[in-house]
Short mmCIF file of C-alpha atoms in Angstrom, two decimals:
data_model
loop_
_atom_site.label_atom_id
_atom_site.label_comp_id
_atom_site.label_asym_id
_atom_site.label_seq_id
_atom_site.Cartn_x
_atom_site.Cartn_y
_atom_site.Cartn_z
CA UNK G 1 -19.90 2.44 -11.68
CA UNK G 2 -16.75 1.49 -9.77
CA UNK G 3 -13.30 2.43 -11.08
CA UNK G 4 -10.13 0.84 -9.69
CA UNK G 5 -6.99 2.81 -10.52
CA UNK G 6 -3.49 1.35 -10.40
CA UNK G 7 -4.98 -1.97 -11.46
CA UNK G 8 -1.73 -3.23 -12.99
CA UNK G 9 0.18 -2.99 -9.70
CA UNK G 10 0.53 -5.80 -7.20
CA UNK G 11 -2.32 -4.67 -4.93
CA UNK G 12 -4.48 -3.50 -7.82
CA UNK G 13 -4.19 -6.84 -9.58
CA UNK G 14 -5.44 -8.67 -6.49
CA UNK G 15 -8.34 -6.25 -6.08
CA UNK G 16 -9.27 -6.63 -9.76
CA UNK G 17 -9.41 -10.41 -9.29
CA UNK G 18 -11.87 -9.98 -6.43
CA UNK G 19 -14.16 -7.73 -8.47
CA UNK G 20 -13.85 -9.67 -11.74
CA UNK G 21 -17.42 -11.02 -11.66
CA UNK G 22 -19.06 -7.60 -11.34
CA UNK G 23 -20.65 -5.86 -14.32
CA UNK G 24 -20.33 -2.39 -12.78
CA UNK G 25 -16.54 -2.26 -12.47
CA UNK G 26 -13.83 -0.92 -14.76
CA UNK G 27 -10.07 -0.84 -14.29
CA UNK G 28 -7.73 2.08 -14.82
CA UNK G 29 -4.01 1.85 -15.48
CA UNK G 30 -1.22 3.64 -17.29
CA UNK G 31 -0.23 0.26 -18.75
CA UNK G 32 -3.40 -1.30 -20.21
CA UNK G 33 -1.35 -3.92 -22.05
CA UNK G 34 -0.34 -5.49 -18.73
CA UNK G 35 -3.90 -6.26 -17.65
CA UNK G 36 -5.49 -9.61 -18.36
CA UNK G 37 -8.51 -9.26 -16.07
CA UNK G 38 -11.95 -9.92 -17.60
CA UNK G 39 -13.07 -6.35 -16.98
CA UNK G 40 -13.18 -3.21 -19.14
CA UNK G 41 -9.92 -1.23 -19.00
CA UNK G 42 -9.39 2.51 -19.31
CA UNK G 43 -6.05 4.19 -19.97
CA UNK G 44 -5.52 6.41 -16.91
CA UNK G 45 -2.11 7.91 -16.23
CA UNK G 46 -1.81 10.36 -13.33
CA UNK G 47 1.24 11.87 -15.04
CA UNK G 48 -0.88 12.65 -18.13
CA UNK G 49 -3.86 14.78 -17.03
CA UNK G 50 -5.40 14.42 -20.48
CA UNK G 51 -6.25 10.80 -19.68
CA UNK G 52 -8.14 11.66 -16.50
CA UNK G 53 -11.28 13.49 -17.60
CA UNK G 54 -12.50 10.68 -19.82
CA UNK G 55 -11.11 8.07 -17.48
CA UNK G 56 -13.35 9.19 -14.61
CA UNK G 57 -16.48 9.68 -16.70
CA UNK G 58 -19.67 8.14 -15.21
CA UNK G 59 -17.76 6.84 -12.15
CA UNK G 60 -19.66 6.72 -8.87
CA UNK G 61 -16.99 5.16 -6.65
CA UNK G 62 -13.27 5.58 -7.28
CA UNK G 63 -10.76 3.27 -5.60
CA UNK G 64 -7.64 5.41 -5.65
CA UNK G 65 -4.62 3.16 -5.12
CA UNK G 66 -1.67 5.28 -4.09
CA UNK G 67 0.82 6.04 -6.86
CA UNK G 68 3.70 6.23 -4.40
CA UNK G 69 6.62 5.41 -6.68
CA UNK G 70 8.55 8.69 -6.77
CA UNK G 71 9.67 11.76 -4.86
CA UNK G 72 7.10 13.46 -2.62
CA UNK G 73 6.32 16.27 -5.05
CA UNK G 74 5.77 13.79 -7.88
CA UNK G 75 3.36 11.67 -5.86
CA UNK G 76 1.47 14.72 -4.58
CA UNK G 77 1.09 16.04 -8.13
CA UNK G 78 -0.30 12.68 -9.27
CA UNK G 79 -2.81 12.38 -6.47
CA UNK G 80 -3.81 16.03 -6.74
CA UNK G 81 -4.47 15.67 -10.47
CA UNK G 82 -6.55 12.56 -9.88
CA UNK G 83 -8.69 14.14 -7.15
CA UNK G 84 -9.19 17.36 -9.16
CA UNK G 85 -10.33 15.32 -12.15
CA UNK G 86 -12.61 13.14 -10.02
CA UNK G 87 -14.34 16.22 -8.59
CA UNK G 88 -14.82 17.72 -12.05
CA UNK G 89 -16.20 14.43 -13.37
CA UNK G 90 -18.77 14.21 -10.59
CA UNK G 91 -17.35 11.16 -8.80
CA UNK G 92 -19.38 10.64 -5.64
CA UNK G 93 -17.02 8.68 -3.38
CA UNK G 94 -13.28 8.04 -3.23
CA UNK G 95 -11.71 5.12 -1.34
CA UNK G 96 -8.00 5.79 -0.86
CA UNK G 97 -5.26 3.32 0.09
CA UNK G 98 -3.14 5.33 2.49
CA UNK G 99 -0.47 4.48 5.07
CA UNK G 100 -0.89 3.38 8.69
CA UNK G 101 -0.79 6.16 11.29
CA UNK G 102 2.42 4.79 12.77
CA UNK G 103 3.91 5.21 9.30
CA UNK G 104 4.28 8.93 9.98
CA UNK G 105 7.87 8.04 10.88
CA UNK G 106 8.49 6.73 7.36
CA UNK G 107 10.12 8.93 4.69
CA UNK G 108 7.19 8.43 2.29
CA UNK G 109 4.35 9.34 4.68
CA UNK G 110 3.91 12.97 3.68
CA UNK G 111 2.18 12.41 0.30
CA UNK G 112 -0.31 10.09 1.99
CA UNK G 113 -1.22 12.64 4.64
CA UNK G 114 -1.46 15.38 2.00
CA UNK G 115 -3.82 13.21 -0.04
CA UNK G 116 -5.97 12.47 3.00
CA UNK G 117 -6.33 16.20 3.70
CA UNK G 118 -7.14 16.93 0.08
CA UNK G 119 -9.86 14.28 0.06
CA UNK G 120 -11.34 15.48 3.33
CA UNK G 121 -11.56 19.01 1.89
CA UNK G 122 -13.11 17.81 -1.37
CA UNK G 123 -16.74 17.82 -2.46
CA UNK G 124 -16.81 14.01 -2.50
CA UNK G 125 -17.48 11.37 0.12
CA UNK G 126 -14.33 9.54 1.16
CA UNK G 127 -13.01 6.51 2.99
CA UNK G 128 -9.36 6.13 3.98
CA UNK G 129 -7.70 2.73 4.30
CA UNK G 130 -4.50 3.24 6.28
CA UNK G 131 -2.65 0.15 5.14
CA UNK G 132 0.14 -1.38 7.16
CA UNK G 133 3.34 -2.45 5.45
CA UNK G 134 3.13 -5.66 3.48
CA UNK G 135 4.44 -8.86 5.02
CA UNK G 136 5.76 -9.62 1.54
CA UNK G 137 7.79 -6.39 1.64
CA UNK G 138 9.37 -7.41 4.94
CA UNK G 139 10.14 -10.84 3.53
CA UNK G 140 11.88 -9.18 0.60
CA UNK G 141 13.96 -6.61 2.47
CA UNK G 142 14.92 -9.14 5.16
CA UNK G 143 15.55 -12.20 3.03
CA UNK G 144 18.36 -14.66 3.81
CA UNK G 145 21.58 -14.22 1.83
CA UNK G 146 23.36 -16.98 -0.05
CA UNK G 147 25.21 -17.86 3.15
CA UNK G 148 21.87 -18.20 4.99
CA UNK G 149 22.10 -15.03 7.08
CA UNK G 150 19.48 -12.31 7.50
CA UNK G 151 21.46 -9.09 7.86
CA UNK G 152 18.70 -6.48 7.52
CA UNK G 153 19.17 -3.68 10.09
CA UNK G 154 15.95 -4.34 12.00
CA UNK G 155 17.56 -4.51 15.45
CA UNK G 156 15.09 -5.95 17.93
CA UNK G 157 12.20 -4.14 16.26
CA UNK G 158 9.07 -5.76 14.90
CA UNK G 159 6.53 -4.88 12.22
CA UNK G 160 2.76 -5.39 12.45
CA UNK G 161 2.91 -6.71 8.91
CA UNK G 162 -0.13 -7.43 6.73
CA UNK G 163 -0.60 -9.96 3.95
CA UNK G 164 -1.23 -8.12 0.69
CA UNK G 165 -4.16 -10.44 -0.05
CA UNK G 166 -5.92 -9.30 3.13
CA UNK G 167 -5.56 -5.64 2.15
CA UNK G 168 -6.99 -6.48 -1.28
CA UNK G 169 -9.97 -8.22 0.32
CA UNK G 170 -10.59 -5.26 2.62
CA UNK G 171 -10.32 -2.71 -0.20
CA UNK G 172 -12.71 -4.67 -2.42
CA UNK G 173 -15.22 -5.02 0.41
CA UNK G 174 -15.17 -1.32 1.30
CA UNK G 175 -15.34 -0.20 -2.33
CA UNK G 176 -18.40 -2.33 -3.10
CA UNK G 177 -20.16 -1.06 0.02
CA UNK G 178 -18.72 2.45 -0.07
CA UNK G 179 -21.73 4.40 1.30
CA UNK G 180 -21.63 2.37 4.52
CA UNK G 181 -18.01 3.45 5.06
CA UNK G 182 -18.26 7.15 4.22
CA UNK G 183 -16.11 9.37 6.42
CA UNK G 184 -14.33 6.41 8.03
CA UNK G 185 -10.60 5.89 8.53
CA UNK G 186 -9.48 2.29 9.05
CA UNK G 187 -6.12 1.23 10.51
CA UNK G 188 -5.32 -1.94 8.58
CA UNK G 189 -2.29 -3.26 10.42
CA UNK G 190 -1.63 -6.87 11.33
CA UNK G 191 -2.46 -8.72 14.52
CA UNK G 192 1.06 -10.16 14.84
CA UNK G 193 4.30 -8.15 14.96
CA UNK G 194 7.31 -9.93 13.48
CA UNK G 195 11.02 -9.13 13.34
CA UNK G 196 14.29 -10.39 11.96
CA UNK G 197 14.73 -13.17 14.52
CA UNK G 198 11.19 -14.39 13.84
CA UNK G 199 11.90 -14.53 10.13
CA UNK G 200 15.13 -16.45 10.68
CA UNK G 201 13.37 -19.07 12.82
CA UNK G 202 10.60 -19.40 10.26
CA UNK G 203 13.12 -20.04 7.48
CA UNK G 204 14.59 -22.91 9.51
CA UNK G 205 17.41 -23.74 11.93
CA UNK G 206 20.07 -23.17 9.27
CA UNK G 207 19.23 -19.43 8.95
CA UNK G 208 20.66 -16.89 11.40
CA UNK G 209 19.81 -13.27 12.12
CA UNK G 210 22.87 -11.01 12.28
CA UNK G 211 21.66 -7.45 11.64
CA UNK G 212 23.88 -4.93 9.90
CA UNK G 213 23.94 -1.20 10.66
CA UNK G 214 21.84 1.38 8.82
CA UNK G 215 25.02 2.80 7.27
CA UNK G 216 25.92 -0.62 5.91
CA UNK G 217 22.40 -1.04 4.57
CA UNK G 218 22.51 2.37 2.87
CA UNK G 219 25.76 1.48 1.11
CA UNK G 220 24.39 -1.90 0.03
CA UNK G 221 21.12 -0.46 -1.31
CA UNK G 222 22.85 2.37 -3.15
CA UNK G 223 25.15 -0.14 -4.85
CA UNK G 224 22.23 -2.36 -5.88
CA UNK G 225 21.03 -0.11 -8.70
CA UNK G 226 18.08 1.30 -6.74
CA UNK G 227 16.63 4.65 -7.83
CA UNK G 228 18.01 7.58 -5.78
CA UNK G 229 14.67 8.18 -4.04
CA UNK G 230 14.43 4.52 -3.07
CA UNK G 231 17.57 4.54 -0.93
CA UNK G 232 16.20 6.79 1.89
CA UNK G 233 12.81 5.09 1.57
CA UNK G 234 14.25 1.67 2.34
CA UNK G 235 16.71 2.87 4.98
CA UNK G 236 13.92 4.83 6.66
CA UNK G 237 11.70 1.75 6.64
CA UNK G 238 14.39 -0.30 8.35
CA UNK G 239 14.95 2.48 10.90
CA UNK G 240 11.27 2.88 11.79
CA UNK G 241 10.90 -0.86 12.32
CA UNK G 242 14.15 -1.18 14.28
CA UNK G 243 13.20 1.61 16.69
CA UNK G 244 9.83 0.05 17.47
CA UNK G 245 7.51 2.52 15.77
CA UNK G 246 5.83 -0.02 13.48
CA UNK G 247 4.93 -2.78 15.91
CA UNK G 248 1.47 -1.69 17.08
CA UNK G 249 -1.19 -4.23 16.11
CA UNK G 250 -4.90 -3.64 15.57
CA UNK G 251 -8.28 -5.18 14.86
CA UNK G 252 -9.82 -3.08 12.06
CA UNK G 253 -8.66 -5.55 9.42
CA UNK G 254 -10.42 -8.47 11.10
CA UNK G 255 -13.55 -6.32 11.42
CA UNK G 256 -13.64 -5.55 7.70
CA UNK G 257 -12.74 -9.08 6.61
CA UNK G 258 -15.14 -10.84 8.96
CA UNK G 259 -12.41 -13.40 9.60
CA UNK G 260 -8.90 -13.71 11.01
CA UNK G 261 -6.16 -12.17 8.85
CA UNK G 262 -3.63 -14.46 7.21
CA UNK G 263 -0.46 -15.28 9.12
CA UNK G 264 2.08 -12.52 8.49
CA UNK G 265 5.05 -14.88 8.77
CA UNK G 266 3.59 -17.25 6.20
CA UNK G 267 2.99 -14.34 3.80
CA UNK G 268 6.49 -12.98 4.37
CA UNK G 269 8.12 -16.30 3.55
CA UNK G 270 5.91 -16.86 0.52
#
């Protein structure tokens, strides 16, 4: 049996759609009421360990979608509880959606690397999908303002962005064929690196790119109602892109998909 956790999130929803015709797949989420997929659903909440033992029962392959919404210690506790429960339940293989290697410069990298180490030290087979940052995320944090200016502090930096749909396709493929991918780490970054000026041109000749400073961005984000932990996460993302640490492209995604990835600019604008 395959279990997909985090199935109510954006990535999990796409993966669930791709596995919807299988009779060996169940979905796990802390919010079962949000799911409308034609698959069995189990209540699994990493913050409530009591939901995990039964949630992982009879599971052969677990697709562990990162529960990265929180401070580092919160995320580590969630992932640790899930892996402990999976081992106790006799899960054979865990596929984990991690963060690209170049993402080590991001403020939220540590829980991903901790989780990778924990999996590699576990009694289970594992596969690690080091996902690049979503093109849709870049499109959101570098969107034009009402006066048609992109002011995100990206400098001249670029991001090897990935369409979320491509990451869903790759995760579904690897999960279904998990034994063939045991012990593998895949770098799922895009084949095209895009920046603020590229986004402005794609939006049309009326949009300009006039980047603000990181300090200005921090003030703006803090005033937007963001959670306290989200402010350094977003500022750190801008900084890593602006300084050129997130621009390296790669071919693992094409290899897993068996086709060319979707255009990152098109996904960002969508």
